[in-house]
The first five atom37 places (N, CA, C, CB, O) and aatype in JSON, in Angstrom:
{
  "aatype": [20, 20, 20, 20, 20, 20, 20, 20, 20, 20, 20, 20, 20, 20, 20, 20, 20, 20, 20, 20, 20, 20, 20, 20, 20, 20, 20, 20, 20, 20, 20, 20, 20, 20, 20, 20, 20, 20, 20, 20, 20, 20, 20, 20, 20, 20, 20, 20, 20, 20, 20, 20, 20, 20, 20, 20, 20, 20, 20, 20, 20, 20, 20, 20, 20, 20, 20, 20, 20, 20, 20, 20, 20, 20, 20, 20, 20, 20, 20, 20, 20, 20, 20, 20, 20, 20, 20, 20, 20, 20, 20, 20, 20, 20, 20, 20, 20, 20, 20, 20, 20, 20, 20, 20, 20, 20, 20, 20, 20, 20, 20, 20, 20, 20, 20, 20],
  "atom_mask": [
    [1, 1, 1, 1, 1],
    [1, 1, 1, 1, 1],
    [1, 1, 1, 1, 1],
    [1, 1, 1, 1, 1],
    [1, 1, 1, 1, 1],
    [1, 1, 1, 1, 1],
    [1, 1, 1, 1, 1],
    [1, 1, 1, 1, 1],
    [1, 1, 1, 1, 1],
    [1, 1, 1, 1, 1],
    [1, 1, 1, 1, 1],
    [1, 1, 1, 1, 1],
    [1, 1, 1, 1, 1],
    [1, 1, 1, 1, 1],
    [1, 1, 1, 1, 1],
    [1, 1, 1, 1, 1],
    [1, 1, 1, 1, 1],
    [1, 1, 1, 1, 1],
    [1, 1, 1, 1, 1],
    [1, 1, 1, 1, 1],
    [1, 1, 1, 1, 1],
    [1, 1, 1, 1, 1],
    [1, 1, 1, 1, 1],
    [1, 1, 1, 1, 1],
    [1, 1, 1, 1, 1],
    [1, 1, 1, 1, 1],
    [1, 1, 1, 1, 1],
    [1, 1, 1, 1, 1],
    [1, 1, 1, 1, 1],
    [1, 1, 1, 1, 1],
    [1, 1, 1, 1, 1],
    [1, 1, 1, 1, 1],
    [1, 1, 1, 1, 1],
    [1, 1, 1, 1, 1],
    [1, 1, 1, 1, 1],
    [1, 1, 1, 1, 1],
    [1, 1, 1, 1, 1],
    [1, 1, 1, 1, 1],
    [1, 1, 1, 1, 1],
    [1, 1, 1, 1, 1],
    [1, 1, 1, 1, 1],
    [1, 1, 1, 1, 1],
    [1, 1, 1, 1, 1],
    [1, 1, 1, 1, 1],
    [1, 1, 1, 1, 1],
    [1, 1, 1, 1, 1],
    [1, 1, 1, 1, 1],
    [1, 1, 1, 1, 1],
    [1, 1, 1, 1, 1],
    [1, 1, 1, 1, 1],
    [1, 1, 1, 1, 1],
    [1, 1, 1, 1, 1],
    [1, 1, 1, 1, 1],
    [1, 1, 1, 1, 1],
    [1, 1, 1, 1, 1],
    [1, 1, 1, 1, 1],
    [1, 1, 1, 1, 1],
    [1, 1, 1, 1, 1],
    [1, 1, 1, 1, 1],
    [1, 1, 1, 1, 1],
    [1, 1, 1, 1, 1],
    [1, 1, 1, 1, 1],
    [1, 1, 1, 1, 1],
    [1, 1, 1, 1, 1],
    [1, 1, 1, 1, 1],
    [1, 1, 1, 1, 1],
    [1, 1, 1, 1, 1],
    [1, 1, 1, 1, 1],
    [1, 1, 1, 1, 1],
    [1, 1, 1, 1, 1],
    [1, 1, 1, 1, 1],
    [1, 1, 1, 1, 1],
    [1, 1, 1, 1, 1],
    [1, 1, 1, 1, 1],
    [1, 1, 1, 1, 1],
    [1, 1, 1, 1, 1],
    [1, 1, 1, 1, 1],
    [1, 1, 1, 1, 1],
    [1, 1, 1, 1, 1],
    [1, 1, 1, 1, 1],
    [1, 1, 1, 1, 1],
    [1, 1, 1, 1, 1],
    [1, 1, 1, 1, 1],
    [1, 1, 1, 1, 1],
    [1, 1, 1, 1, 1],
    [1, 1, 1, 1, 1],
    [1, 1, 1, 1, 1],
    [1, 1, 1, 1, 1],
    [1, 1, 1, 1, 1],
    [1, 1, 1, 1, 1],
    [1, 1, 1, 1, 1],
    [1, 1, 1, 1, 1],
    [1, 1, 1, 1, 1],
    [1, 1, 1, 1, 1],
    [1, 1, 1, 1, 1],
    [1, 1, 1, 1, 1],
    [1, 1, 1, 1, 1],
    [1, 1, 1, 1, 1],
    [1, 1, 1, 1, 1],
    [1, 1, 1, 1, 1],
    [1, 1, 1, 1, 1],
    [1, 1, 1, 1, 1],
    [1, 1, 1, 1, 1],
    [1, 1, 1, 1, 1],
    [1, 1, 1, 1, 1],
    [1, 1, 1, 1, 1],
    [1, 1, 1, 1, 1],
    [1, 1, 1, 1, 1],
    [1, 1, 1, 1, 1],
    [1, 1, 1, 1, 1],
    [1, 1, 1, 1, 1],
    [1, 1, 1, 1, 1],
    [1, 1, 1, 1, 1],
    [1, 1, 1, 1, 1],
    [1, 1, 1, 1, 1],
    [1, 1, 1, 1, 1]
  ],
  "atom_positions": [
    [[-94.11, -32.74, -24.28], [-95.12, -32.43, -25.23], [-94.59, -31.53, -26.4], [-96.26, -31.76, -24.5], [-93.92, -30.52, -26.19]],
    [[-94.91, -31.94, -27.56], [-94.38, -31.04, -28.64], [-95.58, -30.25, -29.16], [-93.64, -31.87, -29.84], [-96.66, -30.82, -29.37]],
    [[-95.39, -28.89, -29.4], [-96.48, -28.07, -29.93], [-95.97, -27.92, -31.44], [-96.7, -26.57, -29.07], [-94.84, -27.6, -31.81]],
    [[-97.01, -28.21, -32.18], [-96.83, -28.17, -33.61], [-97.68, -27.07, -34.19], [-97.16, -29.52, -34.25], [-98.89, -27.05, -33.96]],
    [[-97.05, -26.09, -34.99], [-97.96, -25.11, -35.55], [-98.35, -25.64, -36.99], [-97.27, -23.62, -35.58], [-97.93, -26.69, -37.49]],
    [[-99.19, -24.79, -37.55], [-99.69, -25.19, -38.91], [-98.63, -25.05, -39.93], [-100.89, -24.36, -39.34], [-98.63, -25.72, -40.96]],
    [[-97.69, -24.14, -39.63], [-96.55, -23.75, -40.57], [-95.59, -24.97, -40.42], [-95.78, -22.24, -40.16], [-95.09, -25.44, -41.44]],
    [[-95.32, -25.48, -39.25], [-94.48, -26.71, -39.06], [-94.92, -27.83, -39.66], [-94.33, -27.05, -37.76], [-94.13, -28.53, -40.29]],
    [[-96.24, -28.17, -39.55], [-96.86, -29.33, -40.15], [-96.79, -29.19, -41.71], [-98.38, -29.48, -39.64], [-96.47, -30.16, -42.4]],
    [[-97.06, -28.04, -42.23], [-96.98, -27.71, -43.73], [-95.59, -28.02, -44.18], [-97.32, -26.17, -44.06], [-95.38, -28.77, -45.14]],
    [[-94.59, -27.42, -43.47], [-93.16, -27.53, -43.9], [-92.67, -29.07, -43.91], [-92.22, -26.63, -42.88], [-91.96, -29.55, -44.79]],
    [[-93.11, -29.68, -42.94], [-92.86, -31.17, -42.78], [-93.54, -32.05, -43.94], [-93.42, -31.65, -41.35], [-92.99, -33.01, -44.48]],
    [[-94.73, -31.61, -44.21], [-95.41, -32.35, -45.3], [-94.79, -32.01, -46.64], [-96.93, -32.03, -45.33], [-94.63, -32.91, -47.47]],
    [[-94.44, -30.77, -46.89], [-93.8, -30.5, -48.11], [-92.29, -31.17, -48.16], [-93.77, -28.93, -48.3], [-91.85, -31.67, -49.19]],
    [[-91.59, -31.12, -47.01], [-90.3, -31.82, -47.13], [-90.52, -33.36, -47.36], [-89.44, -31.58, -45.82], [-89.67, -33.93, -48.04]],
    [[-91.46, -34.01, -46.93], [-91.71, -35.37, -47.07], [-92.15, -35.66, -48.47], [-92.7, -35.81, -46.08], [-91.87, -36.72, -49.03]],
    [[-92.82, -34.73, -49.01], [-93.37, -34.97, -50.43], [-92.28, -34.78, -51.38], [-94.57, -33.99, -50.83], [-92.22, -35.51, -52.37]],
    [[-91.33, -33.77, -51.14], [-90.1, -33.53, -51.91], [-89.16, -34.82, -51.79], [-89.37, -32.2, -51.36], [-88.64, -35.35, -52.78]],
    [[-89.0, -35.23, -50.54], [-88.16, -36.36, -50.36], [-88.53, -37.57, -51.14], [-88.11, -36.68, -49.0], [-87.72, -38.24, -51.78]],
    [[-89.76, -37.81, -51.05], [-90.36, -38.9, -51.81], [-90.27, -38.83, -53.25], [-91.69, -39.01, -51.5], [-90.18, -39.87, -53.9]],
    [[-90.29, -37.53, -53.88], [-90.28, -37.35, -55.2], [-88.88, -37.2, -55.82], [-91.09, -36.26, -55.47], [-88.73, -37.19, -57.04]],
    [[-87.92, -37.08, -55.0], [-86.51, -37.02, -55.59], [-85.96, -38.36, -55.84], [-85.54, -36.28, -54.66], [-86.23, -39.31, -55.1]],
    [[-85.16, -38.47, -56.9], [-84.64, -39.67, -57.59], [-83.63, -40.38, -56.69], [-83.98, -39.29, -58.96], [-83.39, -41.56, -56.91]],
    [[-83.01, -39.73, -55.67], [-82.07, -40.52, -54.93], [-82.6, -41.63, -54.06], [-81.31, -39.67, -54.12], [-83.81, -41.79, -53.88]],
    [[-81.64, -42.43, -53.51], [-82.16, -43.57, -52.65], [-82.72, -43.07, -51.3], [-81.01, -44.61, -52.38], [-82.04, -42.36, -50.55]],
    [[-84.01, -43.47, -51.02], [-84.55, -42.85, -49.81], [-84.81, -43.98, -48.67], [-85.93, -42.07, -50.17], [-85.77, -43.92, -47.89]],
    [[-83.96, -44.89, -48.67], [-84.25, -46.02, -47.69], [-84.05, -45.53, -46.28], [-83.32, -47.27, -47.93], [-84.56, -46.14, -45.34]],
    [[-83.33, -44.44, -46.09], [-83.15, -43.88, -44.75], [-84.11, -42.87, -44.3], [-81.88, -43.3, -44.65], [-84.12, -42.52, -43.12]],
    [[-84.94, -42.38, -45.17], [-85.85, -41.33, -44.9], [-87.12, -41.86, -44.13], [-86.24, -40.65, -46.23], [-87.56, -42.99, -44.35]],
    [[-87.63, -41.06, -43.28], [-88.89, -41.36, -42.57], [-90.06, -41.5, -43.52], [-89.19, -40.29, -41.55], [-90.1, -40.86, -44.57]],
    [[-91.06, -42.36, -43.13], [-91.99, -42.67, -44.15], [-93.28, -41.72, -43.89], [-92.34, -44.27, -44.12], [-94.07, -41.5, -44.8]],
    [[-93.44, -41.22, -42.72], [-94.55, -40.46, -42.5], [-94.43, -39.26, -41.7], [-95.45, -41.21, -41.98], [-93.42, -39.1, -41.02]],
    [[-95.42, -38.35, -41.7], [-95.31, -37.02, -41.05], [-95.14, -37.25, -39.46], [-96.65, -36.11, -41.38], [-94.46, -36.5, -38.75]],
    [[-95.81, -38.32, -39.01], [-95.72, -38.47, -37.61], [-94.17, -38.93, -37.16], [-96.85, -39.55, -37.16], [-93.69, -38.69, -36.06]],
    [[-93.59, -39.54, -38.11], [-92.17, -39.97, -37.82], [-91.35, -38.68, -37.84], [-91.59, -41.05, -38.91], [-90.44, -38.54, -37.02]],
    [[-91.64, -37.73, -38.74], [-90.86, -36.52, -38.8], [-91.19, -35.7, -37.52], [-91.16, -35.7, -40.13], [-90.3, -35.08, -36.93]],
    [[-92.5, -35.7, -37.1], [-92.71, -34.99, -35.78], [-92.0, -35.56, -34.59], [-94.14, -34.96, -35.45], [-91.68, -34.82, -33.65]],
    [[-91.73, -36.86, -34.59], [-90.95, -37.43, -33.52], [-89.44, -37.05, -33.57], [-91.09, -38.92, -33.55], [-88.74, -37.19, -32.57]],
    [[-88.95, -36.55, -34.78], [-87.66, -36.13, -34.87], [-87.53, -34.61, -34.62], [-87.13, -36.53, -36.16], [-86.45, -34.07, -34.41]],
    [[-88.65, -33.98, -34.66], [-88.68, -32.45, -34.53], [-88.05, -31.92, -33.32], [-90.05, -31.94, -34.54], [-87.38, -30.9, -33.46]],
    [[-88.18, -32.52, -31.98], [-87.58, -31.97, -30.8], [-86.06, -32.01, -30.85], [-88.08, -32.69, -29.61], [-85.42, -31.05, -30.42]],
    [[-85.5, -33.03, -31.32], [-84.05, -33.17, -31.53], [-83.42, -32.2, -32.53], [-83.78, -34.54, -31.97], [-82.3, -31.7, -32.39]],
    [[-84.25, -31.98, -33.59], [-83.86, -31.04, -34.58], [-83.95, -29.61, -34.2], [-84.6, -31.24, -35.72], [-83.21, -28.77, -34.69]],
    [[-84.92, -29.33, -33.29], [-85.07, -27.95, -32.8], [-83.96, -27.62, -31.76], [-86.5, -27.74, -32.16], [-83.43, -26.51, -31.68]],
    [[-83.71, -28.56, -31.07], [-82.56, -28.63, -29.92], [-81.24, -28.28, -30.66], [-82.43, -30.25, -29.16], [-80.51, -27.37, -30.27]],
    [[-80.97, -29.05, -31.75], [-79.78, -28.83, -32.57], [-79.89, -27.41, -33.27], [-79.62, -30.0, -33.64], [-78.86, -26.74, -33.34]],
    [[-80.93, -26.98, -33.74], [-80.92, -25.63, -34.32], [-80.54, -24.62, -33.25], [-82.31, -25.29, -34.93], [-79.71, -23.74, -33.48]],
    [[-81.2, -24.76, -32.01], [-80.87, -23.84, -30.99], [-79.4, -23.82, -30.56], [-81.7, -24.13, -29.86], [-78.86, -22.75, -30.29]],
    [[-78.74, -25.01, -30.5], [-77.38, -25.1, -30.23], [-76.52, -24.34, -31.22], [-77.02, -26.48, -30.2], [-75.55, -23.66, -30.86]],
    [[-76.96, -24.49, -32.61], [-76.09, -23.93, -33.7], [-76.3, -22.38, -33.69], [-76.47, -24.57, -35.18], [-75.4, -21.61, -34.03]],
    [[-77.6, -21.96, -33.26], [-77.77, -20.42, -33.02], [-76.83, -19.82, -31.95], [-79.25, -20.11, -32.56], [-76.25, -18.74, -32.05]],
    [[-76.78, -20.68, -30.92], [-75.89, -20.21, -29.77], [-74.5, -20.05, -30.01], [-75.96, -21.09, -28.69], [-73.76, -19.14, -29.61]],
    [[-74.16, -21.25, -30.88], [-72.65, -21.27, -31.38], [-72.43, -20.01, -32.37], [-72.28, -22.78, -32.25], [-71.45, -19.27, -32.27]],
    [[-73.33, -19.85, -33.23], [-73.26, -18.54, -34.25], [-73.01, -17.37, -33.38], [-74.71, -18.24, -35.16], [-72.06, -16.62, -33.58]],
    [[-73.91, -17.21, -32.36], [-73.93, -15.92, -31.61], [-72.58, -15.77, -30.99], [-75.07, -15.86, -30.51], [-72.09, -14.64, -31.0]],
    [[-71.89, -16.8, -30.43], [-70.68, -16.82, -29.72], [-69.64, -16.35, -30.73], [-70.37, -18.24, -29.12], [-68.89, -15.4, -30.49]],
    [[-69.64, -17.09, -31.94], [-68.76, -16.85, -32.99], [-68.72, -15.44, -33.34], [-69.1, -17.63, -34.11], [-67.64, -14.85, -33.38]],
    [[-69.95, -14.77, -33.63], [-70.14, -13.52, -34.06], [-69.59, -12.38, -32.98], [-71.62, -13.4, -34.35], [-69.01, -11.34, -33.29]],
    [[-69.89, -12.83, -31.7], [-69.42, -12.03, -30.68], [-67.86, -11.87, -30.55], [-69.95, -12.56, -29.49], [-67.33, -10.77, -30.36]],
    [[-67.18, -13.01, -30.67], [-65.71, -13.09, -30.78], [-65.15, -12.31, -32.0], [-65.3, -14.56, -30.88], [-64.14, -11.6, -31.95]],
    [[-65.84, -12.5, -32.98], [-65.38, -11.84, -34.35], [-65.45, -10.22, -34.21], [-66.43, -12.35, -35.66], [-64.58, -9.46, -34.65]],
    [[-66.6, -9.84, -33.56], [-66.85, -8.37, -33.36], [-65.74, -7.83, -32.35], [-68.39, -8.1, -32.77], [-65.24, -6.72, -32.53]],
    [[-65.4, -8.59, -31.36], [-64.45, -8.1, -30.44], [-63.13, -8.02, -31.0], [-64.41, -8.89, -29.29], [-62.34, -7.15, -30.63]],
    [[-62.79, -8.99, -32.01], [-61.49, -8.93, -32.68], [-61.36, -7.76, -33.59], [-61.24, -10.16, -33.44], [-60.31, -7.14, -33.7]],
    [[-62.53, -7.46, -34.28], [-62.58, -6.36, -35.05], [-62.42, -5.06, -34.48], [-63.65, -6.38, -35.65], [-61.79, -4.16, -35.03]],
    [[-63.03, -4.94, -33.26], [-63.04, -3.72, -32.51], [-61.59, -3.49, -32.04], [-64.05, -3.79, -31.31], [-61.1, -2.36, -32.09]],
    [[-60.93, -4.54, -31.58], [-59.45, -4.48, -31.25], [-58.66, -3.89, -32.4], [-58.87, -5.92, -30.92], [-57.88, -2.95, -32.23]],
    [[-58.88, -4.46, -33.61], [-57.99, -3.97, -34.57], [-58.55, -2.52, -35.1], [-57.85, -5.06, -35.73], [-57.77, -1.8, -35.72]],
    [[-59.79, -2.13, -34.88], [-60.14, -0.8, -35.14], [-59.59, 0.21, -34.25], [-61.48, -0.7, -35.13], [-59.25, 1.33, -34.65]],
    [[-59.5, -0.22, -32.95], [-58.82, 0.81, -32.07], [-57.41, 0.98, -32.33], [-58.96, 0.48, -30.64], [-56.91, 2.07, -32.03]],
    [[-56.62, 0.01, -32.86], [-55.17, 0.27, -33.26], [-55.18, 1.38, -34.18], [-54.47, -0.97, -33.93], [-54.35, 2.28, -34.06]],
    [[-56.14, 1.38, -35.19], [-56.04, 2.49, -36.19], [-56.2, 3.9, -35.58], [-57.11, 2.31, -37.26], [-55.72, 4.84, -36.2]],
    [[-56.79, 4.09, -34.52], [-56.86, 5.36, -33.96], [-55.69, 5.8, -33.26], [-57.91, 5.44, -33.13], [-54.86, 4.94, -32.99]],
    [[-55.47, 7.06, -32.9], [-54.35, 7.61, -32.27], [-54.26, 6.83, -30.85], [-54.51, 9.25, -32.13], [-55.02, 7.05, -29.91]],
    [[-53.25, 5.93, -30.86], [-52.95, 5.18, -29.66], [-52.88, 5.83, -28.34], [-51.76, 4.58, -29.84], [-53.41, 5.42, -27.31]],
    [[-52.04, 7.12, -28.52], [-51.84, 7.83, -27.28], [-53.01, 8.62, -26.72], [-50.77, 8.7, -27.46], [-52.93, 9.17, -25.62]],
    [[-54.06, 8.68, -27.47], [-55.2, 9.35, -26.95], [-56.22, 8.41, -26.19], [-55.88, 10.02, -28.1], [-57.16, 8.84, -25.52]],
    [[-55.91, 7.08, -26.38], [-56.83, 6.08, -25.71], [-56.51, 6.08, -24.1], [-56.58, 4.52, -26.38], [-55.42, 6.43, -23.65]],
    [[-57.57, 5.67, -23.36], [-57.33, 5.45, -21.89], [-56.34, 4.35, -21.65], [-58.64, 5.12, -21.17], [-56.13, 3.52, -22.53]],
    [[-55.75, 4.32, -20.52], [-54.69, 3.41, -20.12], [-55.23, 2.05, -20.15], [-54.13, 3.74, -18.76], [-54.53, 1.15, -20.6]],
    [[-56.53, 1.8, -19.66], [-57.13, 0.39, -19.7], [-57.2, -0.02, -21.12], [-58.59, 0.3, -19.03], [-56.87, -1.18, -21.37]],
    [[-57.55, 0.67, -22.0], [-57.73, 0.23, -23.39], [-56.32, -0.02, -24.02], [-58.56, 1.34, -24.24], [-56.12, -1.0, -24.74]],
    [[-55.37, 0.86, -23.73], [-54.07, 0.56, -24.17], [-53.53, -0.74, -23.73], [-53.22, 1.56, -23.78], [-52.92, -1.47, -24.51]],
    [[-53.75, -1.05, -22.43], [-53.26, -2.36, -21.76], [-54.01, -3.46, -22.51], [-53.59, -2.42, -20.1], [-53.36, -4.45, -22.87]],
    [[-55.34, -3.37, -22.79], [-55.9, -4.46, -23.49], [-55.46, -4.76, -24.75], [-57.13, -4.33, -23.57], [-55.37, -5.92, -25.15]],
    [[-55.13, -3.64, -25.5], [-54.57, -3.85, -26.85], [-53.21, -4.46, -26.9], [-54.52, -2.58, -27.54], [-52.94, -5.33, -27.72]],
    [[-52.31, -3.97, -25.96], [-50.92, -4.64, -25.85], [-51.17, -5.95, -25.43], [-49.92, -3.95, -24.87], [-50.63, -6.79, -26.15]],
    [[-51.83, -6.39, -24.47], [-51.98, -7.73, -24.16], [-52.59, -8.68, -25.11], [-52.67, -7.78, -23.08], [-52.3, -9.88, -25.12]],
    [[-53.46, -8.12, -25.94], [-54.01, -8.97, -27.11], [-53.11, -9.0, -28.26], [-55.36, -8.46, -27.61], [-53.22, -9.83, -29.16]],
    [[-52.24, -8.1, -28.21], [-51.21, -8.19, -29.46], [-49.84, -8.93, -29.23], [-50.81, -6.71, -29.92], [-49.18, -9.33, -30.18]],
    [[-49.47, -9.09, -27.98], [-48.24, -9.69, -27.61], [-48.37, -11.02, -27.03], [-47.56, -8.87, -26.71], [-49.26, -11.31, -26.23]],
    [[-47.43, -11.89, -27.48], [-47.43, -13.23, -27.08], [-46.48, -13.37, -25.91], [-47.07, -14.13, -28.22], [-46.79, -14.13, -24.99]],
    [[-45.27, -12.64, -25.89], [-44.4, -12.74, -24.93], [-43.36, -11.49, -25.09], [-43.79, -14.13, -25.0], [-43.39, -10.79, -26.09]],
    [[-42.55, -11.3, -24.14], [-41.53, -10.15, -24.12], [-40.15, -10.79, -23.68], [-42.01, -8.93, -23.04], [-39.97, -11.22, -22.54]],
    [[-39.25, -10.81, -24.59], [-37.81, -11.33, -24.18], [-36.95, -10.21, -23.76], [-37.06, -12.08, -25.36], [-36.83, -9.18, -24.43]],
    [[-36.32, -10.45, -22.57], [-35.28, -9.46, -22.02], [-34.08, -10.1, -22.14], [-35.47, -9.02, -20.57], [-33.89, -11.07, -21.41]],
    [[-33.07, -9.69, -23.06], [-31.82, -10.2, -23.26], [-30.84, -9.75, -22.21], [-31.37, -9.86, -24.55], [-31.02, -8.65, -21.7]],
    [[-29.87, -10.46, -21.86], [-28.82, -10.03, -20.86], [-28.1, -8.89, -21.24], [-27.86, -11.05, -20.6], [-27.77, -8.71, -22.42]],
    [[-27.81, -8.03, -20.24], [-27.21, -6.63, -20.45], [-25.62, -6.91, -20.55], [-27.6, -5.52, -19.12], [-24.91, -6.07, -21.1]],
    [[-25.12, -8.02, -20.06], [-23.71, -8.11, -20.23], [-22.93, -7.77, -18.93], [-23.31, -7.2, -21.34], [-23.57, -7.68, -17.88]],
    [[-21.63, -7.57, -18.93], [-20.87, -7.13, -17.81], [-20.55, -5.62, -17.88], [-19.59, -7.94, -17.72], [-20.63, -4.98, -18.93]],
    [[-20.19, -5.09, -16.7], [-19.89, -3.67, -16.67], [-20.96, -2.85, -16.22], [-19.5, -3.21, -17.91], [-21.82, -3.26, -15.44]],
    [[-20.93, -1.56, -16.77], [-21.93, -0.57, -16.45], [-23.26, -0.98, -16.94], [-21.57, 0.74, -17.02], [-23.37, -1.25, -18.13]],
    [[-24.34, -1.07, -16.11], [-25.61, -1.61, -16.54], [-26.56, -0.34, -16.6], [-26.16, -2.8, -15.52], [-27.05, 0.08, -15.56]],
    [[-26.78, 0.19, -17.69], [-27.86, 1.29, -17.85], [-28.79, 0.63, -18.65], [-27.39, 2.69, -18.52], [-28.56, -0.41, -19.26]],
    [[-30.03, 1.35, -18.65], [-31.15, 0.79, -19.33], [-30.78, 0.88, -21.02], [-32.57, 1.67, -18.86], [-30.35, 1.91, -21.55]],
    [[-31.03, -0.32, -21.7], [-30.86, -0.33, -23.08], [-31.98, -1.02, -23.77], [-29.61, -0.92, -23.41], [-32.04, -2.24, -23.83]],
    [[-32.94, -0.15, -24.34], [-34.15, -0.66, -24.95], [-33.95, -1.7, -26.08], [-34.9, 0.48, -25.48], [-34.87, -2.43, -26.44]],
    [[-32.85, -1.73, -26.58], [-32.55, -2.68, -27.73], [-32.42, -4.09, -27.08], [-31.16, -2.26, -28.56], [-32.36, -5.03, -27.87]],
    [[-32.37, -4.33, -25.91], [-32.15, -5.55, -25.36], [-33.64, -6.19, -25.01], [-31.18, -5.36, -24.09], [-33.76, -7.31, -24.53]],
    [[-34.7, -5.36, -25.29], [-36.17, -5.79, -25.15], [-36.66, -6.28, -26.54], [-37.14, -4.52, -24.61], [-36.47, -5.57, -27.53]],
    [[-37.26, -7.43, -26.64], [-37.77, -8.12, -27.92], [-39.13, -8.43, -27.67], [-37.0, -9.43, -28.32], [-39.4, -9.34, -26.9]],
    [[-40.06, -7.74, -28.27], [-41.5, -8.05, -28.14], [-41.7, -9.35, -29.11], [-42.49, -6.7, -28.61], [-41.06, -9.42, -30.15]],
    [[-42.53, -10.28, -28.76], [-42.93, -11.37, -29.53], [-44.49, -11.14, -29.99], [-42.71, -12.7, -28.67], [-45.38, -11.37, -29.18]],
    [[-44.75, -10.74, -31.13], [-45.99, -10.38, -31.53], [-46.8, -11.62, -31.91], [-45.89, -9.41, -32.62], [-46.21, -12.6, -32.36]],
    [[-48.17, -11.62, -31.75], [-48.96, -12.63, -32.23], [-49.19, -12.72, -33.66], [-50.09, -12.57, -31.64], [-49.9, -13.63, -34.12]]
  ]
}
C-alpha cells in the first residue's frame, strides 16, 4: 500500500502539468496522476538507494580527509595504532633489496617503500 501525502500529490500534479506543457516529445510520459502514483514506490526506493550510496561516499571521503589531516600533525606524537593505520594506508608495498656477499650488517638504503 502506498501512502500519498498532499504534498506528494501536488508535486506529481505540477510535474504532470509541466511535462504536458513542455515542447519536447512526450510519447513516453505517463498520462495521468494515477500512473505517476504507480511509479512512485520504485522512484522512492531508488531515491533511498541513492541516499545510502551518497552516505557511503561521504563517509569514505571523510575517512580519507582525516587520514591526510593526521599526517600534517606531528607524527611522533600520535599513538602507535594511528601511526600503523597511516603507514598501512600510505604504502602499497616495501621492497627489500639483496644485501650482497660478505659481512651483512643492516643497511637502510636497501629498503625501498612503494607509496600509493
